[in-house]
Tab-separated table of C-alpha atoms and ligand atoms in Angstrom:
chain	number	residue	atom	x	y	z
A	1	MET	CA	11.028	3.393	14.485
A	2	ALA	CA	8.715	2.726	11.558
A	3	LYS	CA	10.111	0.616	8.745
A	4	LYS	CA	10.896	2.514	5.542
A	5	ILE	CA	9.069	1.020	2.567
A	6	VAL	CA	8.699	1.581	-1.156
A	7	ALA	CA	5.837	-0.486	-2.576
A	8	GLY	CA	4.692	-0.808	-6.163
A	9	ASN	CA	1.066	-1.323	-7.142
A	10	TRP	CA	1.001	-2.583	-10.720
A	11	LYS	CA	-2.820	-2.312	-10.866
A	12	MET	CA	-4.235	-3.949	-14.037
A	13	ASN	CA	-1.054	-3.629	-16.084
A	14	LYS	CA	1.424	-6.150	-17.556
A	15	ASN	CA	0.595	-9.564	-18.962
A	16	LEU	CA	2.417	-12.511	-17.402
A	17	GLN	CA	5.486	-12.267	-19.647
A	18	GLU	CA	5.786	-8.504	-19.220
A	19	GLY	CA	5.311	-8.813	-15.482
A	20	MET	CA	8.022	-11.446	-15.196
A	21	GLU	CA	10.371	-9.251	-17.193
A	22	LEU	CA	9.700	-6.327	-14.850
A	23	ALA	CA	10.119	-8.453	-11.706
A	24	GLN	CA	13.333	-10.029	-12.980
A	25	GLY	CA	14.704	-6.662	-14.034
A	26	LEU	CA	14.032	-5.211	-10.605
A	27	ASN	CA	15.480	-8.313	-8.951
A	28	GLU	CA	18.737	-7.863	-10.881
A	29	ALA	CA	18.893	-4.132	-10.225
A	30	LEU	CA	18.447	-4.607	-6.468
A	31	ALA	CA	20.899	-7.531	-6.315
A	32	ALA	CA	23.518	-5.234	-7.836
A	33	ASP	CA	22.593	-2.282	-5.604
A	34	LYS	CA	20.922	-3.319	-2.354
A	35	PRO	CA	17.978	-1.147	-1.245
A	36	ASN	CA	18.024	0.879	1.984
A	37	CYS	CA	14.331	0.221	2.551
A	38	GLU	CA	11.870	-2.640	2.281
A	39	VAL	CA	10.739	-3.037	-1.334
A	40	ILE	CA	7.372	-4.604	-2.120
A	41	ILE	CA	5.827	-5.319	-5.502
A	42	CYS	CA	2.072	-5.858	-5.565
A	43	THR	CA	0.993	-7.646	-8.721
A	44	PRO	CA	-2.170	-9.021	-10.281
A	45	PHE	CA	-3.134	-12.449	-8.903
A	46	ILE	CA	-1.933	-14.355	-11.960
A	47	HIS	CA	1.645	-13.124	-11.503
A	48	LEU	CA	1.995	-13.826	-7.800
A	49	ALA	CA	3.283	-17.402	-7.703
A	50	LYS	CA	5.798	-16.980	-10.504
A	51	VAL	CA	7.024	-13.570	-9.347
A	52	SER	CA	7.325	-14.820	-5.787
A	53	GLU	CA	9.488	-17.732	-6.975
A	54	ALA	CA	11.634	-15.548	-9.200
A	55	VAL	CA	12.679	-12.781	-6.816
A	56	ASN	CA	15.088	-12.761	-3.892
A	57	HIS	CA	12.838	-12.122	-0.905
A	58	GLU	CA	15.695	-10.487	0.980
A	59	ASN	CA	15.457	-7.593	-1.463
A	60	ILE	CA	11.881	-7.797	-2.730
A	61	LYS	CA	8.677	-8.764	-0.941
A	62	VAL	CA	5.633	-9.659	-3.009
A	63	GLY	CA	2.027	-8.668	-2.439
A	64	ALA	CA	-1.428	-9.024	-3.971
A	65	GLU	CA	-3.659	-6.090	-4.898
A	66	ASN	CA	-6.803	-7.532	-3.340
A	67	CYS	CA	-8.327	-10.635	-1.764
A	68	ALA	CA	-11.836	-11.955	-1.226
A	69	ASP	CA	-14.085	-11.046	1.693
A	70	LYS	CA	-15.021	-14.731	2.097
A	71	ALA	CA	-12.799	-17.577	3.298
A	72	SER	CA	-13.630	-20.148	0.595
A	73	GLY	CA	-16.457	-21.749	-1.340
A	74	ALA	CA	-18.830	-20.970	-4.173
A	75	TYR	CA	-17.679	-17.434	-5.059
A	76	THR	CA	-16.862	-17.717	-8.748
A	77	GLY	CA	-13.916	-15.588	-9.794
A	78	GLU	CA	-12.782	-14.644	-6.291
A	79	VAL	CA	-9.317	-15.290	-4.808
A	80	SER	CA	-9.067	-15.941	-1.079
A	81	ALA	CA	-6.488	-14.640	1.376
A	82	GLU	CA	-5.381	-18.248	1.929
A	83	MET	CA	-4.773	-18.681	-1.820
A	84	VAL	CA	-2.814	-15.433	-1.912
A	85	LYS	CA	-0.665	-16.569	0.994
A	86	SER	CA	-0.040	-19.946	-0.663
A	87	THR	CA	1.700	-18.236	-3.606
A	88	GLY	CA	4.538	-17.275	-1.268
A	89	CYS	CA	3.605	-13.641	-1.074
A	90	GLU	CA	3.548	-11.682	2.182
A	91	TYR	CA	1.363	-8.628	1.626
A	92	VAL	CA	-2.019	-7.606	0.300
A	93	ILE	CA	-3.291	-4.132	-0.581
A	94	LEU	CA	-6.749	-3.465	0.860
A	95	GLY	CA	-8.931	-0.374	0.815
A	96	HIS	CA	-7.523	1.138	-2.363
A	97	SER	CA	-9.768	3.983	-3.546
A	98	GLU	CA	-10.188	2.259	-6.921
A	99	ARG	CA	-11.656	-0.777	-5.162
A	100	ARG	CA	-13.821	1.394	-2.912
A	101	GLU	CA	-15.087	3.465	-5.839
A	102	TYR	CA	-15.379	1.072	-8.802
A	103	TYR	CA	-16.152	-2.174	-6.948
A	104	ASN	CA	-18.252	-0.734	-4.142
A	105	GLU	CA	-16.040	-1.995	-1.336
A	106	THR	CA	-17.560	-0.644	1.854
A	107	PRO	CA	-15.824	-0.308	5.233
A	108	GLU	CA	-17.694	-3.457	6.361
A	109	ILE	CA	-16.472	-5.504	3.374
A	110	LEU	CA	-12.944	-4.213	3.931
A	111	LYS	CA	-13.117	-5.196	7.575
A	112	GLU	CA	-13.915	-8.788	6.523
A	113	LYS	CA	-10.988	-8.749	4.111
A	114	VAL	CA	-8.653	-7.325	6.767
A	115	ASP	CA	-9.620	-10.063	9.234
A	116	LEU	CA	-9.184	-12.842	6.663
A	117	ALA	CA	-5.840	-11.480	5.457
A	118	LEU	CA	-4.480	-11.355	9.018
A	119	ALA	CA	-5.912	-14.777	9.877
A	120	ASN	CA	-3.937	-16.142	6.918
A	121	GLY	CA	-0.671	-14.517	7.927
A	122	LEU	CA	-0.635	-11.690	5.391
A	123	LYS	CA	0.500	-8.160	6.158
A	124	ILE	CA	-1.753	-5.405	4.862
A	125	LEU	CA	-1.088	-2.203	2.970
A	126	PHE	CA	-4.279	-0.419	3.999
A	127	CYS	CA	-5.174	2.591	1.846
A	128	ILE	CA	-7.049	5.668	2.973
A	129	GLY	CA	-7.489	9.118	1.471
A	130	GLU	CA	-9.936	11.821	0.475
A	131	SER	CA	-11.430	12.906	-2.860
A	132	LEU	CA	-10.887	16.333	-4.365
A	133	ALA	CA	-14.315	17.509	-3.176
A	134	GLN	CA	-13.542	16.309	0.356
A	135	ARG	CA	-10.154	18.072	0.298
A	136	GLU	CA	-11.802	21.281	-0.901
A	137	ALA	CA	-14.289	20.994	1.977
A	138	ASN	CA	-11.332	20.436	4.353
A	139	GLU	CA	-12.662	17.008	5.307
A	140	GLN	CA	-9.452	15.048	4.757
A	141	GLU	CA	-8.838	14.370	8.439
A	142	ALA	CA	-12.387	13.204	9.103
A	143	VAL	CA	-12.304	10.953	6.011
A	144	CYS	CA	-9.000	9.320	6.945
A	145	LYS	CA	-10.042	8.767	10.555
A	146	ALA	CA	-13.392	7.275	9.508
A	147	GLU	CA	-11.683	4.906	7.063
A	148	LEU	CA	-9.345	3.684	9.806
A	149	GLU	CA	-12.186	3.343	12.299
A	150	GLY	CA	-14.339	1.549	9.746
A	151	SER	CA	-11.941	-1.248	8.859
A	152	VAL	CA	-8.809	-1.544	11.037
A	153	PHE	CA	-9.300	0.067	14.448
A	154	HIS	CA	-11.172	-3.006	15.717
A	155	LEU	CA	-7.838	-4.877	15.657
A	156	SER	CA	-5.773	-5.607	18.747
A	157	ALA	CA	-2.448	-3.769	19.028
A	158	GLU	CA	-0.713	-7.071	18.246
A	159	GLN	CA	-2.716	-7.473	15.042
A	160	PHE	CA	-2.277	-3.816	14.140
A	161	ALA	CA	1.491	-4.371	13.972
A	162	ASN	CA	0.790	-6.075	10.619
A	163	ILE	CA	-0.840	-2.979	9.138
A	164	VAL	CA	1.012	-0.500	6.936
A	165	ILE	CA	-1.072	2.592	6.224
A	166	ALA	CA	-0.961	4.178	2.778
A	167	TYR	CA	-2.319	7.710	2.544
A	168	GLU	CA	-3.421	8.201	-1.050
A	169	PRO	CA	-5.341	11.392	-1.805
A	170	ILE	CA	-7.639	10.401	-4.672
A	171	TRP	CA	-7.013	13.699	-6.449
A	172	ALA	CA	-3.317	12.847	-6.705
A	173	ILE	CA	-3.639	9.283	-8.030
A	174	GLY	CA	-2.549	8.991	-11.650
A	175	THR	CA	-3.148	12.710	-12.171
A	176	GLY	CA	0.415	13.973	-12.027
A	177	LYS	CA	-0.821	16.254	-9.240
A	178	THR	CA	1.231	15.277	-6.179
A	179	ALA	CA	0.355	16.544	-2.740
A	180	THR	CA	3.081	18.932	-1.648
A	181	ALA	CA	5.464	17.473	0.897
A	182	GLU	CA	3.978	19.882	3.457
A	183	GLN	CA	0.390	18.848	2.671
A	184	ALA	CA	1.343	15.186	2.890
A	185	GLU	CA	3.306	15.625	6.126
A	186	GLU	CA	0.421	17.454	7.768
A	187	ILE	CA	-2.050	14.635	7.175
A	188	HIS	CA	0.506	11.894	7.861
A	189	ALA	CA	1.167	13.454	11.264
A	190	TYR	CA	-2.574	13.543	11.877
A	191	ILE	CA	-2.951	9.878	10.853
A	192	ARG	CA	-0.120	8.950	13.249
A	193	SER	CA	-1.890	10.877	15.999
A	194	CYS	CA	-5.051	8.808	15.354
A	195	VAL	CA	-3.009	5.611	15.715
A	196	ALA	CA	-1.431	6.984	18.903
A	197	GLU	CA	-4.829	7.858	20.327
A	198	LYS	CA	-6.072	4.341	19.635
A	199	TYR	CA	-2.985	2.173	20.316
A	200	GLY	CA	-0.521	4.424	22.136
A	201	ALA	CA	2.609	6.317	21.190
A	202	GLU	CA	4.871	3.292	20.740
A	203	VAL	CA	2.607	1.518	18.246
A	204	ALA	CA	2.128	4.818	16.402
A	205	ALA	CA	5.880	5.396	16.164
A	206	ASN	CA	6.338	1.879	14.768
A	207	THR	CA	3.565	2.158	12.162
A	208	SER	CA	4.782	2.772	8.615
A	209	ILE	CA	2.687	5.421	6.857
A	210	LEU	CA	3.290	5.588	3.103
A	211	TYR	CA	2.355	8.338	0.684
A	212	GLY	CA	0.770	7.450	-2.670
A	213	GLY	CA	-0.336	9.604	-5.566
A	214	SER	CA	1.883	10.622	-8.497
A	215	CYS	CA	4.997	9.850	-6.482
A	216	LYS	CA	8.071	9.629	-8.702
A	217	ALA	CA	11.860	9.729	-8.492
A	218	SER	CA	11.855	13.522	-8.817
A	219	ASN	CA	9.544	14.229	-5.853
A	220	ALA	CA	10.231	11.193	-3.636
A	221	PRO	CA	13.296	12.664	-1.850
A	222	GLU	CA	11.344	15.718	-0.665
A	223	LEU	CA	8.358	13.626	0.441
A	224	PHE	CA	10.472	10.965	2.186
A	225	ALA	CA	12.454	13.632	4.037
A	226	LYS	CA	9.360	14.450	6.104
A	227	PRO	CA	9.314	12.871	9.572
A	228	ASP	CA	5.925	11.172	9.227
A	229	ILE	CA	6.344	9.891	5.657
A	230	ASP	CA	7.865	6.410	5.807
A	231	GLY	CA	7.891	5.724	2.075
A	232	GLY	CA	5.579	5.440	-0.880
A	233	LEU	CA	2.942	3.330	-2.596
A	234	ILE	CA	3.656	3.773	-6.262
A	235	GLY	CA	1.378	3.164	-9.243
A	236	GLY	CA	2.534	4.383	-12.658
A	237	ALA	CA	6.182	4.798	-11.685
A	238	SER	CA	6.408	1.171	-10.496
A	239	LEU	CA	5.948	-0.158	-14.034
A	240	LYS	CA	9.506	0.516	-15.218
A	241	VAL	CA	12.615	-0.702	-13.389
A	242	ALA	CA	14.481	2.595	-13.746
A	243	ASP	CA	11.546	4.714	-12.515
A	244	PHE	CA	10.856	2.475	-9.522
A	245	LYS	CA	14.535	2.098	-8.659
A	246	GLY	CA	14.815	5.884	-8.729
A	247	ILE	CA	12.192	6.101	-5.977
A	248	ILE	CA	13.806	3.278	-3.955
A	249	ASP	CA	17.080	5.199	-4.163
A	250	ALA	CA	15.430	8.214	-2.535
A	251	TRP	CA	16.205	6.392	0.744
A	252	LYS	CA	19.957	6.452	0.001
B	1	LIG	P1	0.067	6.680	-9.164
B	1	LIG	O1	1.451	6.558	-8.579
B	1	LIG	O2	-0.026	6.170	-10.575
B	1	LIG	O3	-0.504	8.050	-8.973
B	1	LIG	O4	-0.868	5.680	-8.321
B	1	LIG	C1	-0.830	5.707	-6.934
B	1	LIG	C2	-1.590	4.555	-6.426
B	1	LIG	O5	-2.805	4.489	-6.543
B	1	LIG	C3	-0.846	3.467	-5.790
B	1	LIG	O6	-1.693	2.574	-5.144
């Protein structure tokens, strides 16, 4: 059975002090009331080492929001997968639509990042999802399949066990417009069928597929009740302990 996960993506929010306050607050809340799912917080690079030291990893795993597509060397401003791993964190988000769109990350670049992350022992939250125009043209399945084929379907089944898929329809990110639970379930089931076609039914059943896009405590229970939705990747609602905890509690 796929692991149930609620992951936060802080994006470019919170200075170091604010981030530490948020991480410590969540750490206390989950120590007092243990989660029924894996909880991950993905923070800006500068927070990683301190957050990783401050939280109880039994309750909270830590992840980065990106890593470089090169192993090391003269790449001013970049942060390598090895550096990310050395902070004590376990995950990295790759393929987020904001990286694809604003920083021109192509499937080929993402493939490099995926390989380096795995080579350095990181697990990957790999994001896929269609734009509004693609949804209106009914291209969501083709888009999701192509994004998987472009950057993760070259992996062996053993490597693929370290991939968590996050389906994030671009039209639902930060817009308050959530996909309905039915819409999300339909595409999640399709995504699982693509994994099954490539790696077999057992790998597909064990792959966590998260929903992301205006997920909050009020809609999480309905989304998470669907058989192919194994949790959420949360942006805005991961920035306050009470909001994020409310989503985590949807698994109770
Ligand atoms: P929101 O939850 O703010 O819509 O963001 C979703 C997201 O992009 C998570 O990676």
